[in-house]
Every structure is written in C-alpha cells, then in structure tokens.
Short mmCIF file of C-alpha atoms in Angstrom, two decimals:
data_model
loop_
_atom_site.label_atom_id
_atom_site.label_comp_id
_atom_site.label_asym_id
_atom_site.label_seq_id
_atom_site.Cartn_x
_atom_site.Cartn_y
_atom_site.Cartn_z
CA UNK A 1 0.00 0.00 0.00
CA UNK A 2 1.57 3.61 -1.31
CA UNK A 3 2.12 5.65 2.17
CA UNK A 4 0.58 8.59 2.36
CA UNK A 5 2.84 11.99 1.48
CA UNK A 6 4.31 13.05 4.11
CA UNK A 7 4.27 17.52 3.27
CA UNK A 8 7.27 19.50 5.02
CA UNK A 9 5.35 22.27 4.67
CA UNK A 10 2.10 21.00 7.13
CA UNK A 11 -1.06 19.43 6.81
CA UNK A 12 -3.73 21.35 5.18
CA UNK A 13 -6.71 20.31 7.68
CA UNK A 14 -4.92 22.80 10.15
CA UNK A 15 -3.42 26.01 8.59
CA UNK A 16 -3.29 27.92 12.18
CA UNK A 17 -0.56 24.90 12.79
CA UNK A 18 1.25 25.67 9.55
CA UNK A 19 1.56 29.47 10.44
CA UNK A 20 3.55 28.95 13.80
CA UNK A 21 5.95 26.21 12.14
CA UNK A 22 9.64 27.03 12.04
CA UNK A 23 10.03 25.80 8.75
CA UNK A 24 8.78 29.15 7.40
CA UNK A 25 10.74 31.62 9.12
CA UNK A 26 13.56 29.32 8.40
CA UNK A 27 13.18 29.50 4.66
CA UNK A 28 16.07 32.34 3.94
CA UNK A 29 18.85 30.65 5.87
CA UNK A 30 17.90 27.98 3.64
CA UNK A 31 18.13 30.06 0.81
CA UNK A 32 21.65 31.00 1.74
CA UNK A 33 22.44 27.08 2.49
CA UNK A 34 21.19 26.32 -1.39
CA UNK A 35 23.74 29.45 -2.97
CA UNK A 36 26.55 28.61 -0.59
CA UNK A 37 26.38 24.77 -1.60
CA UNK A 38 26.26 26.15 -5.09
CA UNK A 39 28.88 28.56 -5.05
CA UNK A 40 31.10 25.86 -3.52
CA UNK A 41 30.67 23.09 -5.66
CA UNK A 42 31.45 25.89 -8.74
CA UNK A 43 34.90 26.74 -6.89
CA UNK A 44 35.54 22.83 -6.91
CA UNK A 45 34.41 22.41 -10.44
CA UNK A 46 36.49 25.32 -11.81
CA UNK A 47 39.91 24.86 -9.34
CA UNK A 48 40.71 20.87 -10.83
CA UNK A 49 42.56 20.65 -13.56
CA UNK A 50 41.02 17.79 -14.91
CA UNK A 51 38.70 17.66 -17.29
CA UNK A 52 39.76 20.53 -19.67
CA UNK A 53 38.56 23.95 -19.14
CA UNK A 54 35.87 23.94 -21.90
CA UNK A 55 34.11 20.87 -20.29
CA UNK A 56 34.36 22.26 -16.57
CA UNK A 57 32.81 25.48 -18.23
CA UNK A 58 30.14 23.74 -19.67
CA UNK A 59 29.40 21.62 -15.97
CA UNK A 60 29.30 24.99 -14.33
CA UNK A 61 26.76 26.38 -16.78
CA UNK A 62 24.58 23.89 -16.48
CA UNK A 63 24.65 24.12 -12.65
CA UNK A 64 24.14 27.40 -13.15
CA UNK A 65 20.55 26.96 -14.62
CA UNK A 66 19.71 24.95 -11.85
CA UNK A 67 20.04 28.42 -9.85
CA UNK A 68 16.78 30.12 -12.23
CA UNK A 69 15.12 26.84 -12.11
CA UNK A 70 14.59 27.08 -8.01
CA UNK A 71 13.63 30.36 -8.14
CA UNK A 72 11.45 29.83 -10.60
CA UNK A 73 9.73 26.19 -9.85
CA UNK A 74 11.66 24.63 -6.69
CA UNK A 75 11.13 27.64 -4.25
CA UNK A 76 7.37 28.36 -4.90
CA UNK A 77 6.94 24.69 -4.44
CA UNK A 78 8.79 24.49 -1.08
CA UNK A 79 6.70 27.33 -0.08
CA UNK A 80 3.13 26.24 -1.04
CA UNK A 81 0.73 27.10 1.65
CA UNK A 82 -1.32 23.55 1.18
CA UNK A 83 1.44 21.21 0.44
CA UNK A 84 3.21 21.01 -2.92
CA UNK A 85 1.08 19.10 -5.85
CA UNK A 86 2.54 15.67 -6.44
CA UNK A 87 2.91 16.61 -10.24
CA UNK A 88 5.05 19.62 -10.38
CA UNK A 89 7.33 18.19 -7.66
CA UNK A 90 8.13 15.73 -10.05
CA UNK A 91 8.89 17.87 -12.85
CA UNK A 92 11.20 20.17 -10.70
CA UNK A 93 12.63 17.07 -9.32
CA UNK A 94 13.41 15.92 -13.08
CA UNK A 95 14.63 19.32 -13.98
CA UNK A 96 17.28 19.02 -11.23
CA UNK A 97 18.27 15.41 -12.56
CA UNK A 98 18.40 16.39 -16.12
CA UNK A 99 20.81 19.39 -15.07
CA UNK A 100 22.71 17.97 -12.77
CA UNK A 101 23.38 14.25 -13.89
CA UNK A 102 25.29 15.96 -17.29
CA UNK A 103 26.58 18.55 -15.26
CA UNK A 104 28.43 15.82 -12.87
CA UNK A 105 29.40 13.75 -15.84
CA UNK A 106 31.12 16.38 -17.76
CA UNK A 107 33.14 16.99 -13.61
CA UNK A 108 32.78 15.12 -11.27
CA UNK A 109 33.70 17.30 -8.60
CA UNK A 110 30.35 18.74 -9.32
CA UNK A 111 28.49 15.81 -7.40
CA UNK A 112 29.61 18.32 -4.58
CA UNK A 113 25.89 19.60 -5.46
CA UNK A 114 24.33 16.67 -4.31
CA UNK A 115 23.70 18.20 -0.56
CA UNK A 116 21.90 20.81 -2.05
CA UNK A 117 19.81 18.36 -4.42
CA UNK A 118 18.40 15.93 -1.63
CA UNK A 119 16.95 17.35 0.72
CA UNK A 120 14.32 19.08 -1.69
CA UNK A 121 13.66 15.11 -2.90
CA UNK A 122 12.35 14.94 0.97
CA UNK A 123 10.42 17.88 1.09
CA UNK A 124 8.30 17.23 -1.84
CA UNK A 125 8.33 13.70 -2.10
CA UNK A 126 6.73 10.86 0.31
CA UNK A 127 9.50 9.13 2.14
CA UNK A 128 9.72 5.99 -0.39
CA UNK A 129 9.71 7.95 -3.85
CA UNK A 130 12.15 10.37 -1.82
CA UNK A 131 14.70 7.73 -1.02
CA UNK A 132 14.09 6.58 -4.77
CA UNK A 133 14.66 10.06 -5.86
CA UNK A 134 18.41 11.00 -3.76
CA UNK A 135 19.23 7.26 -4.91
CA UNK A 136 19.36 8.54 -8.57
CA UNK A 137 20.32 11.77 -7.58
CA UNK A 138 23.64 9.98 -5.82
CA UNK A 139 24.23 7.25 -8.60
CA UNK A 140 23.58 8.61 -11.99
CA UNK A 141 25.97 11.33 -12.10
CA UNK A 142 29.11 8.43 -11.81
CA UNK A 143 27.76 6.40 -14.20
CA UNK A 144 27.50 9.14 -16.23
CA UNK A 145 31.14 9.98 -15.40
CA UNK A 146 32.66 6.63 -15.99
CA UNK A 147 30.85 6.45 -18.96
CA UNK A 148 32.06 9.14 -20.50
CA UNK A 149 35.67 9.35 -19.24
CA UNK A 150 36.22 5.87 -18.42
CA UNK A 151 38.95 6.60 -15.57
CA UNK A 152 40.79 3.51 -13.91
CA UNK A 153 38.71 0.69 -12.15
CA UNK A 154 40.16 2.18 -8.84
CA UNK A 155 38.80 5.86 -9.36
CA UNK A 156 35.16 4.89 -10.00
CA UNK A 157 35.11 2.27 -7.19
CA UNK A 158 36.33 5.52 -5.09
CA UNK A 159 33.24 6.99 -7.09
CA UNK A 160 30.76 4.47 -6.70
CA UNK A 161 31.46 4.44 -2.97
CA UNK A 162 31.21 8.15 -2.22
CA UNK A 163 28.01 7.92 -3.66
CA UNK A 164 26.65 5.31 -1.70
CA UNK A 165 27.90 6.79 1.20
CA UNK A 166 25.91 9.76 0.27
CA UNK A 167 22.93 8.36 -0.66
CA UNK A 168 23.27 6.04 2.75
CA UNK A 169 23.48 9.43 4.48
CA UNK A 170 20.97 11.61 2.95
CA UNK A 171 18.83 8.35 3.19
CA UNK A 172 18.85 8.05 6.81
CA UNK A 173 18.82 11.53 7.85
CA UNK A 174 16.52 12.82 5.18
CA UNK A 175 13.89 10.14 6.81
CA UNK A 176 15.05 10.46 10.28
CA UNK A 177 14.20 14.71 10.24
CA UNK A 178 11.11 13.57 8.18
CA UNK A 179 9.79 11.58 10.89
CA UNK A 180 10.26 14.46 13.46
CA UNK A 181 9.09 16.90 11.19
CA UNK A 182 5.59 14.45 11.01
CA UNK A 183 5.89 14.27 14.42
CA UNK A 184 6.03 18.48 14.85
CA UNK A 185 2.96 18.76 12.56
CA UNK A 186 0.98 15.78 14.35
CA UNK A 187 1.70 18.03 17.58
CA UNK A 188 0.72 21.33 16.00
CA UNK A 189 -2.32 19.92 14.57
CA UNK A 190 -3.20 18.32 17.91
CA UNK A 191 -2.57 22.06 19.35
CA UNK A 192 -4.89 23.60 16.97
CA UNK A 193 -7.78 20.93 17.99
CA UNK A 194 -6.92 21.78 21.39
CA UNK A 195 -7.28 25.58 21.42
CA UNK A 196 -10.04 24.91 18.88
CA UNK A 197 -11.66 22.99 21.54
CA UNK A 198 -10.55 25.29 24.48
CA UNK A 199 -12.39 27.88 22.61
CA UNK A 200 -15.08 25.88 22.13
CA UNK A 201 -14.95 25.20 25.73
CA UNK A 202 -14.84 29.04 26.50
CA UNK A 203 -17.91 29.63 24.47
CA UNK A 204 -19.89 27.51 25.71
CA UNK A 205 -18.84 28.27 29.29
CA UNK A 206 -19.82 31.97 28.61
CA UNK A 207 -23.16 30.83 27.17
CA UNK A 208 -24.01 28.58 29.97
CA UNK A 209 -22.76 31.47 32.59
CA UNK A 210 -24.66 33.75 30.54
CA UNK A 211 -28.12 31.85 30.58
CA UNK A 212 -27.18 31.24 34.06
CA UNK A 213 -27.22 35.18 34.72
CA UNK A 214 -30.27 35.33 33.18
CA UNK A 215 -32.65 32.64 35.22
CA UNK A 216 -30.72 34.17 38.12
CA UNK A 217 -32.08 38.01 37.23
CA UNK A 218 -35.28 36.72 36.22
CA UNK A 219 -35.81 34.54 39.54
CA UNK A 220 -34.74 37.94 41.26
CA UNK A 221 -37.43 40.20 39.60
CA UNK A 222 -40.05 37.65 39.63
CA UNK A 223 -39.41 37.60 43.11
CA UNK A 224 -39.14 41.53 43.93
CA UNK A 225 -40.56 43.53 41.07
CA UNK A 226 -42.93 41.82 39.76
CA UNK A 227 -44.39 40.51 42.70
CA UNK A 228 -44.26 44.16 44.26
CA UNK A 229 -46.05 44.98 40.80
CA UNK A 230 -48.98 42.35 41.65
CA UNK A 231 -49.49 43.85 45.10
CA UNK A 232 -49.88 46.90 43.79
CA UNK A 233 -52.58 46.10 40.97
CA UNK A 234 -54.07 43.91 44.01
CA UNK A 235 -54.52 47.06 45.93
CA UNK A 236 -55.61 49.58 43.34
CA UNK A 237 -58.13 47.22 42.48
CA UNK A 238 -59.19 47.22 46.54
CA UNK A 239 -58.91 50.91 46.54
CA UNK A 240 -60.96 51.09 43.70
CA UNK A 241 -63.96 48.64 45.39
CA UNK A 242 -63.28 50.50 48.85
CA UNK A 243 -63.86 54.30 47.85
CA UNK A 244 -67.11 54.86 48.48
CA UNK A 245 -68.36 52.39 50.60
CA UNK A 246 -65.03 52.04 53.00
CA UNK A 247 -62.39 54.82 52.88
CA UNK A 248 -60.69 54.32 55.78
CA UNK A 249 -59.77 51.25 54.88
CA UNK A 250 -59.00 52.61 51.23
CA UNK A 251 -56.68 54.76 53.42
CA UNK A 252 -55.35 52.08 54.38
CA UNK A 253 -54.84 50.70 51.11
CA UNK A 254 -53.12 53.63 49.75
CA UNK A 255 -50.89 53.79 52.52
CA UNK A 256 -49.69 50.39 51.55
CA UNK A 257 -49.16 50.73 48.36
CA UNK A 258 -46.93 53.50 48.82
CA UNK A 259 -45.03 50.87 51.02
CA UNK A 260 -45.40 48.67 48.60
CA UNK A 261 -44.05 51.17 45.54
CA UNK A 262 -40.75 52.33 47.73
CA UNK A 263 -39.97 48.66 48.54
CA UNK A 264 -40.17 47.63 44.86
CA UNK A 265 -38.13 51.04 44.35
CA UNK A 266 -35.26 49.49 46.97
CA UNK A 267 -35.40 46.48 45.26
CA UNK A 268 -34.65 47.72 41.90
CA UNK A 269 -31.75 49.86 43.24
CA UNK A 270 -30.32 46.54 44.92
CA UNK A 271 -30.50 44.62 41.69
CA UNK A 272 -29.00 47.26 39.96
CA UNK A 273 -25.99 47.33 42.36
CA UNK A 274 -25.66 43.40 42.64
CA UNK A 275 -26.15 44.13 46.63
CA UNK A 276 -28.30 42.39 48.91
CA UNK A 277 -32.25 42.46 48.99
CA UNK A 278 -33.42 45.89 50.62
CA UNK A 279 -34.96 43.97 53.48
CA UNK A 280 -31.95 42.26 54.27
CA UNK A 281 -29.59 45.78 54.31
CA UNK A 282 -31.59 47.14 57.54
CA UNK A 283 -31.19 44.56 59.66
CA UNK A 284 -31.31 40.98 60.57
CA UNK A 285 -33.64 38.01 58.52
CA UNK A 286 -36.14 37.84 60.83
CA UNK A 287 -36.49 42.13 61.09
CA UNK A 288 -36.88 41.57 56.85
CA UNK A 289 -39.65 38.66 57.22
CA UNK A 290 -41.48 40.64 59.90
CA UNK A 291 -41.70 43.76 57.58
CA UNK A 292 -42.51 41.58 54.70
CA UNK A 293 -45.16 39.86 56.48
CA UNK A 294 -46.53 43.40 57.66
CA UNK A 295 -46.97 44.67 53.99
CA UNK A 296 -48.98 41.65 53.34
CA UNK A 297 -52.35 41.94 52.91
CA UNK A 298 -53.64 40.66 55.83
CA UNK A 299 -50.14 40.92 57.78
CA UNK A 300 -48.78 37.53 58.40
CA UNK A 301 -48.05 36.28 61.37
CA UNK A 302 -44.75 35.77 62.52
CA UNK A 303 -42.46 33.20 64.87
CA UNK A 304 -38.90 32.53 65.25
CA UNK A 305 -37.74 29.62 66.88
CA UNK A 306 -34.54 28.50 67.48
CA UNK A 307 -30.74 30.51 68.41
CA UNK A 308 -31.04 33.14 65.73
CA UNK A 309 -27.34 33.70 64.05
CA UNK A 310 -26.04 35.59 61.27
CA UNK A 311 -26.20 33.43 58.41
CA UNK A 312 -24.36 33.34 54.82
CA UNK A 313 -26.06 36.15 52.90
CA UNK A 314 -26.36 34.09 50.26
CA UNK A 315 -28.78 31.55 52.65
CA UNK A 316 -30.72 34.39 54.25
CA UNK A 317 -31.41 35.92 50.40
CA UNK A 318 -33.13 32.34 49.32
CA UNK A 319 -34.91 31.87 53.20
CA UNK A 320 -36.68 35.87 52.46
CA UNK A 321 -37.39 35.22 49.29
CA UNK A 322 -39.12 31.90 49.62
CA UNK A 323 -41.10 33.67 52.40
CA UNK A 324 -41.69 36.62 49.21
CA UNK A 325 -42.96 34.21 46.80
CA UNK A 326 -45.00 32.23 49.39
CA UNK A 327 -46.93 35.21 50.56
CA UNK A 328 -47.71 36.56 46.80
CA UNK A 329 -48.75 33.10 45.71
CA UNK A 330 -51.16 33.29 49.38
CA UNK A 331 -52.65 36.42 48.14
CA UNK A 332 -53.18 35.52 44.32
CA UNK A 333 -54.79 31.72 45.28
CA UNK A 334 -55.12 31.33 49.27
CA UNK A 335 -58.79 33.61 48.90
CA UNK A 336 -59.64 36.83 50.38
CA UNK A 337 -58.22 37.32 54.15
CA UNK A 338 -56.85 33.93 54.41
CA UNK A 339 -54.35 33.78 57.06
CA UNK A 340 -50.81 33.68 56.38
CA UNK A 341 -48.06 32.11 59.30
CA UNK A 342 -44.22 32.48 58.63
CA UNK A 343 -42.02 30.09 60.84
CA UNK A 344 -38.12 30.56 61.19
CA UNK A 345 -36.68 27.55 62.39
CA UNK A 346 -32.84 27.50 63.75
CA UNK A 347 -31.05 24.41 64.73
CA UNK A 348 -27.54 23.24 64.80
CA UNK A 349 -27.32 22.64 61.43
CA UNK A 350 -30.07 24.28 59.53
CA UNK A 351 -32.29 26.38 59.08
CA UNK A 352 -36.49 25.62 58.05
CA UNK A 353 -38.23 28.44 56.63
CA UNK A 354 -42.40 27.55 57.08
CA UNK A 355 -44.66 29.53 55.25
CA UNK A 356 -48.56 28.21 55.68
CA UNK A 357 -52.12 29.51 54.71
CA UNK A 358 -55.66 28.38 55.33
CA UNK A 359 -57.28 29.30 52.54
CA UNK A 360 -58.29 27.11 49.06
CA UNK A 361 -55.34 25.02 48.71
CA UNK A 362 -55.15 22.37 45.69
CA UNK A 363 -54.14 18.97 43.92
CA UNK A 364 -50.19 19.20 43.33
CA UNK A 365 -50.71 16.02 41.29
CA UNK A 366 -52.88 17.56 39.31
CA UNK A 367 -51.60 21.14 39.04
CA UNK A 368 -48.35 22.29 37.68
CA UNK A 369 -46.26 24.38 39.57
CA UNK A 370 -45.90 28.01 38.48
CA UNK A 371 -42.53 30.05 38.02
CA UNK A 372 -42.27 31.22 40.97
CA UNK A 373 -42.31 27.69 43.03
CA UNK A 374 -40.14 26.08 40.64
CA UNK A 375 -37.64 28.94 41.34
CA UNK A 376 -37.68 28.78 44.86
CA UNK A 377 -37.14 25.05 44.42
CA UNK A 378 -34.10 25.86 42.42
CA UNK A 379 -32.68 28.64 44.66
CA UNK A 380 -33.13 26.04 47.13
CA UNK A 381 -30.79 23.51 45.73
CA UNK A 382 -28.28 26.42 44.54
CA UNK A 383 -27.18 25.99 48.10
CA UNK A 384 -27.29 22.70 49.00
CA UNK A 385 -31.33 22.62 50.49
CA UNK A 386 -34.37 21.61 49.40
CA UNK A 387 -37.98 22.71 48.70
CA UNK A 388 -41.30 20.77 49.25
CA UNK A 389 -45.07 22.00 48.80
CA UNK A 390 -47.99 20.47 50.89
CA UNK A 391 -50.85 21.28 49.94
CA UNK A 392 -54.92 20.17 49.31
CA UNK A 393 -58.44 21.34 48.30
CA UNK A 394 -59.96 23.78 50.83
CA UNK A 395 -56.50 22.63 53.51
CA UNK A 396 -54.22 25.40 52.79
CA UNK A 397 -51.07 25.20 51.74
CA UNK A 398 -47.60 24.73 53.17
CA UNK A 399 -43.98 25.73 51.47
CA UNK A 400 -41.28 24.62 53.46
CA UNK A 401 -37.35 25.16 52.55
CA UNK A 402 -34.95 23.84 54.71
CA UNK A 403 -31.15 25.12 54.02
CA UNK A 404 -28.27 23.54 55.48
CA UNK A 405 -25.63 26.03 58.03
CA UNK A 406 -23.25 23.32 57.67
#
C-alpha cells in the first residue's frame, strides 16, 4: 500500500498549525544554504585541472541553470501554503536530474551539489519515492562519469562508494528529520484541535454562565418587582372597590401601596448594584420577614424559633425570598383574608423556613407548579437545600425550605 505523502510544509486540515511552524521563518537561511552549496561546488568544479577547461565550463553552466530553475519552480513549491502538488514536484525534481546528472558527468567534482539536491527530494516527495529520488540523484551522475571518461577501475570504485555513502546518508537523515518533522505537525495539529476545543470550551462556558445570569435576574425580579407589581394592581383594584363604601380602609390601602411602591423602588436599586435584597440591608432576617409579612395583605403572622445567628447572605437571600414568593402566591390563590403564618426555624445545622395559609389550597398532582415555586425550588438547591409543597383542596397550603448552616 503507497504511504501517504508526508508535506514538510504541514497538513492542510490545520493552517493555524502551519503558520507557527519554524520551517517558514527558516526558509532564507535555507536560501543561503542552497547558494553557498552552489557557489562551492562551482569553486571545486572550476579549481581541478582535470577535465579541460571547456568541459568544466560547460558543468558549471549547467549548474548554473539549476540556480533560475529554483527560483522559478523549486522555491514556490517548497513554499506552497497547502502542500506542494505531487505533479510539479516531479517535474522540478526531473529538472534538477536532467541538469545535474550531465553537469556531474562532464566533472565530477560537481556531485559536490548533491547536498543541495536531496533534501528538496524529501520535502516534496513521500519518504519511499524520496529515497528513490536521492538514490538517482547519488548514482547517476558516476555512471554518467565513468561512462564518459572511463577513468581507472580504482577511481570509479572511489566513485561508486562516495556515492553510496551519500545516498546512505541523505537516506537516513533525510527520513530520520522527516519523521520528526511528522511528528512536529501531528503536535501542531493536535494544538490547533486543542485551542479549537478550548475555545469551544470558553464559548460555551460563557453561554451557559450567561443563561445562568439570566434565570438568576429573572428569579430575582419575579421575586421583587414583579411581585411588588402584583401587590400593587391587588390594591388599586381594593382601593378602587373600597372608595365609596369604605375609605378608611381605602386609606389604608393607599398607605400600603406607597409601602409597597418604595420597597419595589429598593429592590430595583439593589438589583442594579448586585447588593443584597433591601430587606436584608436594615437589619437581621427575621427584622426583613417581619416587615414583609406586615406589607402583606392581611399581615402575616410571625415566629422565630430557634438561636437566631447571622447566616451566609447568600442563605438568608433564598430563606426571604421563599417567604416573598410564598406570601404573593397566598394572596393571588389562598382567597380573600386567608391567614398567612411564617415560621423561622434555627437548629444546629439548619435552618427551616415555614410559610402556611388556610385558605383554598389544591391537587399538586394535578396542578403544575408556576414560576415562581419552581424557582424557589431551584434557589433552594443552589445551596445545597431543598424545597417541598404540601398542599390540598380547601386545607391550605404549606412551602417549606430547609437550608443547610453546615
């Protein structure tokens, strides 16, 4: 089975691993390694004194063309962004030969070349057709020179032997820096996947923390705002009912709803600031539940058991706000002036927050649970508690949290 090529230049599936490769800001010093090897092997060719002058001119004049023919052909080649196309390697390969092979026949100093001439055989070529390709490069050009000069038996086994001994070499370092050169890419593509998927990662974290945010603001004005909203519609609509027929108690009324609109106005500046709930910033949890059970309609009825303690803020926000969405969902569904008890419960290691009403109740089984309880239920297991409803036709209902101190 043909292997596949093997590109010094990269693999194309990941051109972000090409672009940090040393390979190409290496490329002039191996510019300057191609025209010293050049110049050299023209000093050699010219400075014998055998052949005659008019064949050594004609060796170094068709070495010369091999000069036009890499800027030209070999260089773009080397250079190509997606790895060379196995055709035109070929045909600048072939130029080289048919340059060089004459060239080194005609002198045979000019074999000198030869370390110039490989490597490009491994940097086009895959590793089999490469070794194929510096085994003519190292052979031809002394039986061309035998050939043509037929020198004593002892100078072209010399011959013969330096160029095995050069293709030997070129052959086992040519694949040896291939193989690490593989290796390189297979790393820097295996980078690129990585920070591909490290972005990836990133974006997706940002998403998720972003949709995150987002239930977390929305829990927090369902909670505040729009429940402080509800109250007020509530009320106007009691105001409304209690004008003529009741107005102190519309008084009343519009006395708590001006509460009710400066809470929901603390609220807002506390969500805006990322600080704690309004109730929370005068004082301890259960000052905040007894002034949120006082602007319920009826006021709710308060008891704290227990040491009370300074707790993690972030456990005292989710116990006042399950005791917030208890007592809106009492005064949407509990019925007209059904009473309302709030229980704070300390022990050792937690904390029960009991929030119960006597008025309609219903079927949990039966009935889905609205926004808000599915909220508290979450806010509840954002720190490690949990959440339960109790609840049946005309028997009230019961939300209890229980949070953990531990």
């Amino acid at each position: 089975m043909e292997e596949p090529p093997r590109w010094l230049n990269g693999p194309a599936r990941y051109p972000g691993a090409r672009e940090s490769h040393v390979w190409d800001r290496a490329f002039g010093p191996w510019d300057f390694y191609f025209g010293l090897v050049w110049a050299v092997t023209a000093v050699f060719v010219l400075g014998v004194g055998f052949p005659p002058l008019a064949y050594r001119l004609a060796a170094v004049t068709l070495l010369a063309l091999l000069v036009p023919w890499y800027v030209w052909a070999g260089r773009p080649l080397l250079l190509l962004e997606l790895g060379p196309r196995y055709g035109q390697s070929v045909r600048y390969l072939a130029g080289n030969l048919a340059l060089f092979v004459p060239a080194a026949a005609l002198a045979g100093e000019a074999r000198v070349i030869t370390f110039a001439l490989a490597p490009p055989c491994f940097m086009l070529l895959p590793l089999r057709r490469a070794v194929a390709a510096v085994g003519l490069v190292a052979l031809l050009p002394v039986a061309g020179w035998a050939l043509l000069w037929r020198p004593p038996g002892n100078d072209v086994f010399a011959g013969v032997l330096d160029s095995v001994v050069t293709f030997a070499f070129s052959a086992f370092f040519g694949a040896w820096i291939i193989r690490i050169i593989e290796q390189s890419h297979n790393r820097a593509s295996l980078i690129a996947e990585l920070d591909a998927s490290r972005e990836e990662v990133a974006r997706l974290s940002a998403e998720h923390g972003a949709h995150t945010e987002r239930e977390r603001m929305s829990r927090e004005i369902h909670d505040t705002l729009a429940q402080g909203f509800t109250s007020l519609l509530m009320l106007v609509q009691a105001v409304q009912s209690e004008l003529d027929t009741d107005p102190a108690q519309a008084r009343r009324h519009l006395d708590l709803m001006a509460v009710t609109a400066r809470q929901n106005l603390a609220e807002a500046r506390a969500l805006v600031n990322g600080g704690a709930p309004a109730d929370l910033d005068a004082g301890s949890l259960p000052d905040a539940v007894r002034r949120l059970a006082a602007r319920h309609d009826p006021p709710a009825a308060v008891s704290v058991t227990g040491d009370v303690r300074p707790l993690a803020p972030a456990l005292e926000v989710v116990a006042l706000r399950t005791c917030q969405e208890s007592l809106s969902n009492a005064a949407r569904h509990a019925g007209p002036g059904a009473p309302t008890t709030l229980d704070l419960a300390y022990t050792a290691s937690a904390l029960t927050v009991s929030v119960r009403d006597t008025g309609r109740g219903f079927d949990p089984g039966s009935v889905p649970l609205g926004y808000g309880l599915r909220g508290l239920r979450a806010r509840a297991r954002e720190v490690g508690g949990s959440a339960a409803v109790d609840s049946a036709p005309a028997a009230g209902t019961t939300v209890t949290v229980t949070l953990p101190l531990d």
